């Protein structure tokens, strides 16, 4: 049973790639919104359940958009990725910058 849980957790970690740390996204922290790059095949329901399971928070709303990276000189497009902006319930928080 523990092996199945470990496989399940690894699959969840594959869905959520990394948090976006930009000036605009850190400004959203005040509104209790967090931005993540996620797998482009995942839907909002799976994003919600994954974030709630991994960070033990309550998700209120999710906005997603598909983005493409700019073309390189060789005119080949880089892969498409998906950005998810997640709004949490009041009182919940995700530690993006852990205290040292």
PDB file of N, CA and C in Angstrom:
ATOM      1  N   UNK A   1       0.822  -1.195   0.000  1.00  0.00           N
ATOM      2  CA  UNK A   1       0.000   0.000   0.000  1.00  0.00           C
ATOM      3  C   UNK A   1       0.863   1.254   0.000  1.00  0.00           C
ATOM      4  N   UNK A   2       1.969   1.244   0.761  1.00  0.00           N
ATOM      5  CA  UNK A   2       2.845   2.406   0.826  1.00  0.00           C
ATOM      6  C   UNK A   2       3.503   2.661  -0.522  1.00  0.00           C
ATOM      7  N   UNK A   3       3.819   1.599  -1.247  1.00  0.00           N
ATOM      8  CA  UNK A   3       4.421   1.751  -2.568  1.00  0.00           C
ATOM      9  C   UNK A   3       3.442   2.440  -3.522  1.00  0.00           C
ATOM     10  N   UNK A   4       2.163   2.094  -3.447  1.00  0.00           N
ATOM     11  CA  UNK A   4       1.156   2.742  -4.288  1.00  0.00           C
ATOM     12  C   UNK A   4       1.036   4.222  -3.951  1.00  0.00           C
ATOM     13  N   UNK A   5       1.115   4.576  -2.657  1.00  0.00           N
ATOM     14  CA  UNK A   5       1.064   5.977  -2.241  1.00  0.00           C
ATOM     15  C   UNK A   5       2.266   6.739  -2.758  1.00  0.00           C
ATOM     16  N   UNK A   6       3.443   6.122  -2.747  1.00  0.00           N
ATOM     17  CA  UNK A   6       4.647   6.780  -3.256  1.00  0.00           C
ATOM     18  C   UNK A   6       4.544   7.024  -4.752  1.00  0.00           C
ATOM     19  N   UNK A   7       4.005   6.071  -5.500  1.00  0.00           N
ATOM     20  CA  UNK A   7       3.818   6.230  -6.941  1.00  0.00           C
ATOM     21  C   UNK A   7       2.803   7.331  -7.213  1.00  0.00           C
ATOM     22  N   UNK A   8       1.735   7.356  -6.420  1.00  0.00           N
ATOM     23  CA  UNK A   8       0.707   8.392  -6.553  1.00  0.00           C
ATOM     24  C   UNK A   8       1.302   9.772  -6.298  1.00  0.00           C
ATOM     25  N   UNK A   9       2.142   9.896  -5.271  1.00  0.00           N
ATOM     26  CA  UNK A   9       2.767  11.173  -4.930  1.00  0.00           C
ATOM     27  C   UNK A   9       3.731  11.616  -6.031  1.00  0.00           C
ATOM     28  N   UNK A  10       4.482  10.688  -6.604  1.00  0.00           N
ATOM     29  CA  UNK A  10       5.388  11.041  -7.696  1.00  0.00           C
ATOM     30  C   UNK A  10       4.620  11.526  -8.912  1.00  0.00           C
ATOM     31  N   UNK A  11       3.473  10.911  -9.201  1.00  0.00           N
ATOM     32  CA  UNK A  11       2.652  11.374 -10.315  1.00  0.00           C
ATOM     33  C   UNK A  11       2.131  12.786 -10.056  1.00  0.00           C
ATOM     34  N   UNK A  12       1.751  13.085  -8.824  1.00  0.00           N
ATOM     35  CA  UNK A  12       1.291  14.432  -8.489  1.00  0.00           C
ATOM     36  C   UNK A  12       2.407  15.454  -8.668  1.00  0.00           C
ATOM     37  N   UNK A  13       3.609  15.088  -8.260  1.00  0.00           N
ATOM     38  CA  UNK A  13       4.737  16.005  -8.388  1.00  0.00           C
ATOM     39  C   UNK A  13       5.097  16.255  -9.844  1.00  0.00           C
ATOM     40  N   UNK A  14       4.777  15.316 -10.736  1.00  0.00           N
ATOM     41  CA  UNK A  14       5.028  15.525 -12.157  1.00  0.00           C
ATOM     42  C   UNK A  14       4.067  16.557 -12.746  1.00  0.00           C
ATOM     43  N   UNK A  15       2.877  16.673 -12.187  1.00  0.00           N
ATOM     44  CA  UNK A  15       1.893  17.620 -12.697  1.00  0.00           C
ATOM     45  C   UNK A  15       2.282  19.067 -12.399  1.00  0.00           C
ATOM     46  N   UNK A  16       2.742  19.333 -11.200  1.00  0.00           N
ATOM     47  CA  UNK A  16       3.124  20.683 -10.787  1.00  0.00           C
ATOM     48  C   UNK A  16       4.628  20.814 -11.004  1.00  0.00           C
ATOM     49  N   UNK A  17       5.019  21.629 -11.982  1.00  0.00           N
ATOM     50  CA  UNK A  17       6.431  21.744 -12.334  1.00  0.00           C
ATOM     51  C   UNK A  17       7.186  22.614 -11.328  1.00  0.00           C
ATOM     52  N   UNK A  18       6.825  23.911 -11.250  1.00  0.00           N
ATOM     53  CA  UNK A  18       7.516  24.827 -10.347  1.00  0.00           C
ATOM     54  C   UNK A  18       6.689  26.097 -10.190  1.00  0.00           C
ATOM     55  N   UNK A  19       6.914  26.846  -9.085  1.00  0.00           N
ATOM     56  CA  UNK A  19       6.210  28.121  -8.926  1.00  0.00           C
ATOM     57  C   UNK A  19       6.853  29.200  -9.796  1.00  0.00           C
ATOM     58  N   UNK A  20       6.059  30.160 -10.214  1.00  0.00           N
ATOM     59  CA  UNK A  20       6.562  31.279 -11.001  1.00  0.00           C
ATOM     60  C   UNK A  20       6.931  32.389 -10.024  1.00  0.00           C
ATOM     61  N   UNK A  21       8.179  32.848 -10.101  1.00  0.00           N
ATOM     62  CA  UNK A  21       8.651  33.902  -9.216  1.00  0.00           C
ATOM     63  C   UNK A  21       9.015  35.110 -10.078  1.00  0.00           C
ATOM     64  N   UNK A  22       8.045  35.978 -10.290  1.00  0.00           N
ATOM     65  CA  UNK A  22       8.274  37.227 -11.012  1.00  0.00           C
ATOM     66  C   UNK A  22       7.709  38.358 -10.159  1.00  0.00           C
ATOM     67  N   UNK A  23       7.955  39.581 -10.593  1.00  0.00           N
ATOM     68  CA  UNK A  23       7.450  40.722  -9.839  1.00  0.00           C
ATOM     69  C   UNK A  23       5.921  40.713  -9.798  1.00  0.00           C
ATOM     70  N   UNK A  24       5.308  40.386 -10.914  1.00  0.00           N
ATOM     71  CA  UNK A  24       3.848  40.362 -10.969  1.00  0.00           C
ATOM     72  C   UNK A  24       3.272  39.233 -10.108  1.00  0.00           C
ATOM     73  N   UNK A  25       3.882  38.054 -10.177  1.00  0.00           N
ATOM     74  CA  UNK A  25       3.343  36.931  -9.416  1.00  0.00           C
ATOM     75  C   UNK A  25       3.563  37.098  -7.917  1.00  0.00           C
ATOM     76  N   UNK A  26       4.661  37.718  -7.513  1.00  0.00           N
ATOM     77  CA  UNK A  26       4.855  37.960  -6.076  1.00  0.00           C
ATOM     78  C   UNK A  26       3.919  39.051  -5.578  1.00  0.00           C
ATOM     79  N   UNK A  27       3.484  39.953  -6.450  1.00  0.00           N
ATOM     80  CA  UNK A  27       2.478  40.938  -6.072  1.00  0.00           C
ATOM     81  C   UNK A  27       1.125  40.308  -5.811  1.00  0.00           C
ATOM     82  N   UNK A  28       0.867  39.170  -6.451  1.00  0.00           N
ATOM     83  CA  UNK A  28      -0.393  38.456  -6.240  1.00  0.00           C
ATOM     84  C   UNK A  28      -0.459  37.757  -4.884  1.00  0.00           C
ATOM     85  N   UNK A  29       0.688  37.588  -4.212  1.00  0.00           N
ATOM     86  CA  UNK A  29       0.701  36.942  -2.899  1.00  0.00           C
ATOM     87  C   UNK A  29      -0.185  37.705  -1.915  1.00  0.00           C
ATOM     88  N   UNK A  30      -0.266  39.045  -2.067  1.00  0.00           N
ATOM     89  CA  UNK A  30      -1.083  39.847  -1.165  1.00  0.00           C
ATOM     90  C   UNK A  30      -2.564  39.500  -1.294  1.00  0.00           C
ATOM     91  N   UNK A  31      -2.985  39.069  -2.498  1.00  0.00           N
ATOM     92  CA  UNK A  31      -4.375  38.674  -2.734  1.00  0.00           C
ATOM     93  C   UNK A  31      -4.590  37.188  -2.503  1.00  0.00           C
ATOM     94  N   UNK A  32      -3.590  36.529  -1.915  1.00  0.00           N
ATOM     95  CA  UNK A  32      -3.649  35.092  -1.647  1.00  0.00           C
ATOM     96  C   UNK A  32      -3.753  34.277  -2.931  1.00  0.00           C
ATOM     97  N   UNK A  33      -3.009  34.712  -3.975  1.00  0.00           N
ATOM     98  CA  UNK A  33      -2.969  34.006  -5.249  1.00  0.00           C
ATOM     99  C   UNK A  33      -1.530  33.579  -5.525  1.00  0.00           C
ATOM    100  N   UNK A  34      -1.380  32.372  -6.057  1.00  0.00           N
ATOM    101  CA  UNK A  34      -0.068  31.808  -6.333  1.00  0.00           C
ATOM    102  C   UNK A  34      -0.045  31.296  -7.765  1.00  0.00           C
ATOM    103  N   UNK A  35       1.100  31.431  -8.419  1.00  0.00           N
ATOM    104  CA  UNK A  35       1.233  31.054  -9.825  1.00  0.00           C
ATOM    105  C   UNK A  35       2.191  29.872  -9.945  1.00  0.00           C
ATOM    106  N   UNK A  36       1.768  28.859 -10.708  1.00  0.00           N
ATOM    107  CA  UNK A  36       2.580  27.667 -10.930  1.00  0.00           C
ATOM    108  C   UNK A  36       2.603  27.331 -12.414  1.00  0.00           C
ATOM    109  N   UNK A  37       3.703  26.751 -12.863  1.00  0.00           N
ATOM    110  CA  UNK A  37       3.768  26.132 -14.179  1.00  0.00           C
ATOM    111  C   UNK A  37       3.386  24.673 -13.972  1.00  0.00           C
ATOM    112  N   UNK A  38       2.410  24.214 -14.751  1.00  0.00           N
ATOM    113  CA  UNK A  38       1.898  22.848 -14.605  1.00  0.00           C
ATOM    114  C   UNK A  38       1.993  22.118 -15.940  1.00  0.00           C
ATOM    115  N   UNK A  39       1.791  20.828 -15.886  1.00  0.00           N
ATOM    116  CA  UNK A  39       1.759  20.017 -17.097  1.00  0.00           C
ATOM    117  C   UNK A  39       0.597  20.477 -17.966  1.00  0.00           C
ATOM    118  N   UNK A  40       0.823  20.577 -19.248  1.00  0.00           N
ATOM    119  CA  UNK A  40      -0.207  21.151 -20.123  1.00  0.00           C
ATOM    120  C   UNK A  40      -1.403  20.230 -20.323  1.00  0.00           C
ATOM    121  N   UNK A  41      -1.295  18.961 -19.981  1.00  0.00           N
ATOM    122  CA  UNK A  41      -2.398  18.015 -20.162  1.00  0.00           C
ATOM    123  C   UNK A  41      -3.317  17.938 -18.948  1.00  0.00           C
ATOM    124  N   UNK A  42      -2.962  18.573 -17.851  1.00  0.00           N
ATOM    125  CA  UNK A  42      -3.747  18.488 -16.622  1.00  0.00           C
ATOM    126  C   UNK A  42      -4.890  19.515 -16.676  1.00  0.00           C
ATOM    127  N   UNK A  43      -6.039  19.151 -16.106  1.00  0.00           N
ATOM    128  CA  UNK A  43      -7.180  20.066 -16.096  1.00  0.00           C
ATOM    129  C   UNK A  43      -7.318  20.724 -14.720  1.00  0.00           C
ATOM    130  N   UNK A  44      -8.278  21.643 -14.597  1.00  0.00           N
ATOM    131  CA  UNK A  44      -8.440  22.420 -13.374  1.00  0.00           C
ATOM    132  C   UNK A  44      -8.799  21.555 -12.166  1.00  0.00           C
ATOM    133  N   UNK A  45      -9.592  20.542 -12.379  1.00  0.00           N
ATOM    134  CA  UNK A  45      -9.990  19.663 -11.276  1.00  0.00           C
ATOM    135  C   UNK A  45      -8.770  18.939 -10.709  1.00  0.00           C
ATOM    136  N   UNK A  46      -7.914  18.438 -11.582  1.00  0.00           N
ATOM    137  CA  UNK A  46      -6.707  17.754 -11.123  1.00  0.00           C
ATOM    138  C   UNK A  46      -5.719  18.721 -10.482  1.00  0.00           C
ATOM    139  N   UNK A  47      -5.630  19.946 -11.013  1.00  0.00           N
ATOM    140  CA  UNK A  47      -4.745  20.952 -10.408  1.00  0.00           C
ATOM    141  C   UNK A  47      -5.215  21.250  -8.986  1.00  0.00           C
ATOM    142  N   UNK A  48      -6.515  21.422  -8.819  1.00  0.00           N
ATOM    143  CA  UNK A  48      -7.076  21.733  -7.506  1.00  0.00           C
ATOM    144  C   UNK A  48      -6.793  20.622  -6.507  1.00  0.00           C
ATOM    145  N   UNK A  49      -7.070  19.383  -6.894  1.00  0.00           N
ATOM    146  CA  UNK A  49      -6.852  18.274  -5.967  1.00  0.00           C
ATOM    147  C   UNK A  49      -5.371  18.092  -5.648  1.00  0.00           C
ATOM    148  N   UNK A  50      -4.496  18.326  -6.627  1.00  0.00           N
ATOM    149  CA  UNK A  50      -3.060  18.187  -6.406  1.00  0.00           C
ATOM    150  C   UNK A  50      -2.545  19.248  -5.447  1.00  0.00           C
ATOM    151  N   UNK A  51      -2.917  20.504  -5.660  1.00  0.00           N
ATOM    152  CA  UNK A  51      -2.468  21.590  -4.788  1.00  0.00           C
ATOM    153  C   UNK A  51      -3.004  21.397  -3.371  1.00  0.00           C
ATOM    154  N   UNK A  52      -4.265  21.009  -3.246  1.00  0.00           N
ATOM    155  CA  UNK A  52      -4.843  20.791  -1.922  1.00  0.00           C
ATOM    156  C   UNK A  52      -4.150  19.640  -1.198  1.00  0.00           C
ATOM    157  N   UNK A  53      -3.778  18.599  -1.916  1.00  0.00           N
ATOM    158  CA  UNK A  53      -3.116  17.454  -1.295  1.00  0.00           C
ATOM    159  C   UNK A  53      -1.672  17.788  -0.916  1.00  0.00           C
ATOM    160  N   UNK A  54      -0.935  18.429  -1.818  1.00  0.00           N
ATOM    161  CA  UNK A  54       0.483  18.685  -1.574  1.00  0.00           C
ATOM    162  C   UNK A  54       0.727  19.744  -0.506  1.00  0.00           C
ATOM    163  N   UNK A  55      -0.061  20.821  -0.510  1.00  0.00           N
ATOM    164  CA  UNK A  55       0.200  21.944   0.382  1.00  0.00           C
ATOM    165  C   UNK A  55      -0.792  22.050   1.539  1.00  0.00           C
ATOM    166  N   UNK A  56      -1.781  21.169   1.606  1.00  0.00           N
ATOM    167  CA  UNK A  56      -2.774  21.142   2.680  1.00  0.00           C
ATOM    168  C   UNK A  56      -3.460  22.494   2.827  1.00  0.00           C
ATOM    169  N   UNK A  57      -4.012  22.987   1.704  1.00  0.00           N
ATOM    170  CA  UNK A  57      -4.728  24.267   1.660  1.00  0.00           C
ATOM    171  C   UNK A  57      -6.075  24.059   0.980  1.00  0.00           C
ATOM    172  N   UNK A  58      -6.936  25.072   1.029  1.00  0.00           N
ATOM    173  CA  UNK A  58      -8.235  25.028   0.376  1.00  0.00           C
ATOM    174  C   UNK A  58      -8.210  25.984  -0.816  1.00  0.00           C
ATOM    175  N   UNK A  59      -8.398  25.454  -2.020  1.00  0.00           N
ATOM    176  CA  UNK A  59      -8.380  26.246  -3.254  1.00  0.00           C
ATOM    177  C   UNK A  59      -9.788  26.757  -3.537  1.00  0.00           C
ATOM    178  N   UNK A  60      -9.902  28.061  -3.836  1.00  0.00           N
ATOM    179  CA  UNK A  60     -11.192  28.678  -4.136  1.00  0.00           C
ATOM    180  C   UNK A  60     -11.397  28.762  -5.643  1.00  0.00           C
ATOM    181  N   UNK A  61     -10.370  29.184  -6.379  1.00  0.00           N
ATOM    182  CA  UNK A  61     -10.512  29.434  -7.806  1.00  0.00           C
ATOM    183  C   UNK A  61      -9.194  29.160  -8.512  1.00  0.00           C
ATOM    184  N   UNK A  62      -9.289  28.705  -9.780  1.00  0.00           N
ATOM    185  CA  UNK A  62      -8.104  28.455 -10.597  1.00  0.00           C
ATOM    186  C   UNK A  62      -8.310  29.072 -11.974  1.00  0.00           C
ATOM    187  N   UNK A  63      -7.331  29.844 -12.418  1.00  0.00           N
ATOM    188  CA  UNK A  63      -7.300  30.370 -13.779  1.00  0.00           C
ATOM    189  C   UNK A  63      -6.104  29.751 -14.481  1.00  0.00           C
ATOM    190  N   UNK A  64      -6.306  29.253 -15.688  1.00  0.00           N
ATOM    191  CA  UNK A  64      -5.211  28.648 -16.442  1.00  0.00           C
ATOM    192  C   UNK A  64      -5.111  29.286 -17.813  1.00  0.00           C
ATOM    193  N   UNK A  65      -3.910  29.224 -18.383  1.00  0.00           N
ATOM    194  CA  UNK A  65      -3.722  29.662 -19.764  1.00  0.00           C
ATOM    195  C   UNK A  65      -2.548  28.901 -20.356  1.00  0.00           C
ATOM    196  N   UNK A  66      -2.671  28.576 -21.632  1.00  0.00           N
ATOM    197  CA  UNK A  66      -1.598  27.919 -22.361  1.00  0.00           C
ATOM    198  C   UNK A  66      -0.692  28.985 -22.953  1.00  0.00           C
ATOM    199  N   UNK A  67       0.597  28.807 -22.786  1.00  0.00           N
ATOM    200  CA  UNK A  67       1.566  29.768 -23.285  1.00  0.00           C
ATOM    201  C   UNK A  67       2.585  29.069 -24.172  1.00  0.00           C
ATOM    202  N   UNK A  68       3.063  29.767 -25.172  1.00  0.00           N
ATOM    203  CA  UNK A  68       4.152  29.244 -25.990  1.00  0.00           C
ATOM    204  C   UNK A  68       5.365  30.120 -25.767  1.00  0.00           C
ATOM    205  N   UNK A  69       6.503  29.515 -25.812  1.00  0.00           N
ATOM    206  CA  UNK A  69       7.726  30.294 -25.724  1.00  0.00           C
ATOM    207  C   UNK A  69       8.026  30.865 -27.102  1.00  0.00           C
ATOM    208  N   UNK A  70       8.836  31.895 -27.143  1.00  0.00           N
ATOM    209  CA  UNK A  70       9.136  32.562 -28.403  1.00  0.00           C
ATOM    210  C   UNK A  70       9.944  31.648 -29.316  1.00  0.00           C
ATOM    211  N   UNK A  71       9.863  31.928 -30.615  1.00  0.00           N
ATOM    212  CA  UNK A  71      10.588  31.119 -31.588  1.00  0.00           C
ATOM    213  C   UNK A  71      12.091  31.379 -31.483  1.00  0.00           C
ATOM    214  N   UNK A  72      12.852  30.335 -31.703  1.00  0.00           N
ATOM    215  CA  UNK A  72      14.297  30.472 -31.728  1.00  0.00           C
ATOM    216  C   UNK A  72      14.730  30.887 -33.127  1.00  0.00           C
ATOM    217  N   UNK A  73      16.004  31.159 -33.303  1.00  0.00           N
ATOM    218  CA  UNK A  73      16.510  31.558 -34.615  1.00  0.00           C
ATOM    219  C   UNK A  73      16.308  30.463 -35.655  1.00  0.00           C
ATOM    220  N   UNK A  74      16.322  29.220 -35.222  1.00  0.00           N
ATOM    221  CA  UNK A  74      16.156  28.116 -36.157  1.00  0.00           C
ATOM    222  C   UNK A  74      14.690  27.912 -36.551  1.00  0.00           C
ATOM    223  N   UNK A  75      13.813  28.810 -36.073  1.00  0.00           N
ATOM    224  CA  UNK A  75      12.382  28.802 -36.382  1.00  0.00           C
ATOM    225  C   UNK A  75      11.648  27.559 -35.869  1.00  0.00           C
ATOM    226  N   UNK A  76      12.198  26.939 -34.845  1.00  0.00           N
ATOM    227  CA  UNK A  76      11.517  25.821 -34.208  1.00  0.00           C
ATOM    228  C   UNK A  76      10.887  26.334 -32.927  1.00  0.00           C
ATOM    229  N   UNK A  77       9.628  26.007 -32.718  1.00  0.00           N
ATOM    230  CA  UNK A  77       8.953  26.435 -31.493  1.00  0.00           C
ATOM    231  C   UNK A  77       9.387  25.575 -30.324  1.00  0.00           C
ATOM    232  N   UNK A  78       9.557  26.207 -29.207  1.00  0.00           N
ATOM    233  CA  UNK A  78       9.804  25.461 -27.980  1.00  0.00           C
ATOM    234  C   UNK A  78       8.476  24.881 -27.514  1.00  0.00           C
ATOM    235  N   UNK A  79       8.493  23.912 -26.620  1.00  0.00           N
ATOM    236  CA  UNK A  79       7.245  23.288 -26.193  1.00  0.00           C
ATOM    237  C   UNK A  79       6.313  24.267 -25.490  1.00  0.00           C
ATOM    238  N   UNK A  80       5.032  23.975 -25.573  1.00  0.00           N
ATOM    239  CA  UNK A  80       4.004  24.773 -24.927  1.00  0.00           C
ATOM    240  C   UNK A  80       3.931  24.372 -23.455  1.00  0.00           C
ATOM    241  N   UNK A  81       3.677  25.345 -22.590  1.00  0.00           N
ATOM    242  CA  UNK A  81       3.465  25.028 -21.188  1.00  0.00           C
ATOM    243  C   UNK A  81       2.220  25.748 -20.702  1.00  0.00           C
ATOM    244  N   UNK A  82       1.766  25.371 -19.529  1.00  0.00           N
ATOM    245  CA  UNK A  82       0.521  25.889 -18.977  1.00  0.00           C
ATOM    246  C   UNK A  82       0.811  26.597 -17.663  1.00  0.00           C
ATOM    247  N   UNK A  83       0.214  27.763 -17.496  1.00  0.00           N
ATOM    248  CA  UNK A  83       0.372  28.529 -16.269  1.00  0.00           C
ATOM    249  C   UNK A  83      -0.962  28.506 -15.523  1.00  0.00           C
ATOM    250  N   UNK A  84      -0.894  28.247 -14.225  1.00  0.00           N
ATOM    251  CA  UNK A  84      -2.094  28.208 -13.394  1.00  0.00           C
ATOM    252  C   UNK A  84      -1.954  29.224 -12.271  1.00  0.00           C
ATOM    253  N   UNK A  85      -2.942  30.120 -12.165  1.00  0.00           N
ATOM    254  CA  UNK A  85      -3.005  31.068 -11.054  1.00  0.00           C
ATOM    255  C   UNK A  85      -4.062  30.548 -10.091  1.00  0.00           C
ATOM    256  N   UNK A  86      -3.639  30.275  -8.865  1.00  0.00           N
ATOM    257  CA  UNK A  86      -4.481  29.601  -7.886  1.00  0.00           C
ATOM    258  C   UNK A  86      -4.815  30.562  -6.761  1.00  0.00           C
ATOM    259  N   UNK A  87      -6.104  30.750  -6.506  1.00  0.00           N
ATOM    260  CA  UNK A  87      -6.563  31.607  -5.406  1.00  0.00           C
ATOM    261  C   UNK A  87      -6.959  30.711  -4.243  1.00  0.00           C
ATOM    262  N   UNK A  88      -6.400  31.012  -3.077  1.00  0.00           N
ATOM    263  CA  UNK A  88      -6.655  30.215  -1.880  1.00  0.00           C
ATOM    264  C   UNK A  88      -7.674  30.893  -0.983  1.00  0.00           C
ATOM    265  N   UNK A  89      -8.294  30.090  -0.143  1.00  0.00           N
ATOM    266  CA  UNK A  89      -9.235  30.590   0.851  1.00  0.00           C
ATOM    267  C   UNK A  89      -8.479  31.441   1.871  1.00  0.00           C
ATOM    268  N   UNK A  90      -9.182  32.420   2.482  1.00  0.00           N
ATOM    269  CA  UNK A  90      -8.541  33.268   3.491  1.00  0.00           C
ATOM    270  C   UNK A  90      -7.996  32.410   4.618  1.00  0.00           C
ATOM    271  N   UNK A  91      -6.800  32.768   5.075  1.00  0.00           N
ATOM    272  CA  UNK A  91      -6.176  32.030   6.163  1.00  0.00           C
ATOM    273  C   UNK A  91      -5.240  30.938   5.687  1.00  0.00           C
ATOM    274  N   UNK A  92      -5.343  30.517   4.437  1.00  0.00           N
ATOM    275  CA  UNK A  92      -4.439  29.515   3.883  1.00  0.00           C
ATOM    276  C   UNK A  92      -3.253  30.208   3.224  1.00  0.00           C
ATOM    277  N   UNK A  93      -2.121  29.534   3.217  1.00  0.00           N
ATOM    278  CA  UNK A  93      -0.901  30.122   2.673  1.00  0.00           C
ATOM    279  C   UNK A  93       0.026  29.020   2.194  1.00  0.00           C
ATOM    280  N   UNK A  94       0.720  29.280   1.094  1.00  0.00           N
ATOM    281  CA  UNK A  94       1.752  28.376   0.588  1.00  0.00           C
ATOM    282  C   UNK A  94       3.092  29.058   0.795  1.00  0.00           C
ATOM    283  N   UNK A  95       4.021  28.361   1.421  1.00  0.00           N
ATOM    284  CA  UNK A  95       5.348  28.919   1.676  1.00  0.00           C
ATOM    285  C   UNK A  95       6.205  28.771   0.424  1.00  0.00           C
ATOM    286  N   UNK A  96       6.224  29.818  -0.412  1.00  0.00           N
ATOM    287  CA  UNK A  96       7.065  29.806  -1.608  1.00  0.00           C
ATOM    288  C   UNK A  96       8.500  30.131  -1.223  1.00  0.00           C
ATOM    289  N   UNK A  97       8.669  31.082  -0.302  1.00  0.00           N
ATOM    290  CA  UNK A  97       9.977  31.454   0.203  1.00  0.00           C
ATOM    291  C   UNK A  97      10.094  30.980   1.655  1.00  0.00           C
ATOM    292  N   UNK A  98      10.662  29.793   1.886  1.00  0.00           N
ATOM    293  CA  UNK A  98      10.740  29.305   3.258  1.00  0.00           C
ATOM    294  C   UNK A  98      11.693  30.179   4.094  1.00  0.00           C
ATOM    295  N   UNK A  99      11.331  30.353   5.351  1.00  0.00           N
ATOM    296  CA  UNK A  99      12.156  31.156   6.244  1.00  0.00           C
ATOM    297  C   UNK A  99      13.423  30.396   6.594  1.00  0.00           C
ATOM    298  N   UNK A 100      14.501  31.134   6.689  1.00  0.00           N
ATOM    299  CA  UNK A 100      15.797  30.513   6.975  1.00  0.00           C
ATOM    300  C   UNK A 100      16.144  30.690   8.440  1.00  0.00           C
TER     301      UNK A 100
END
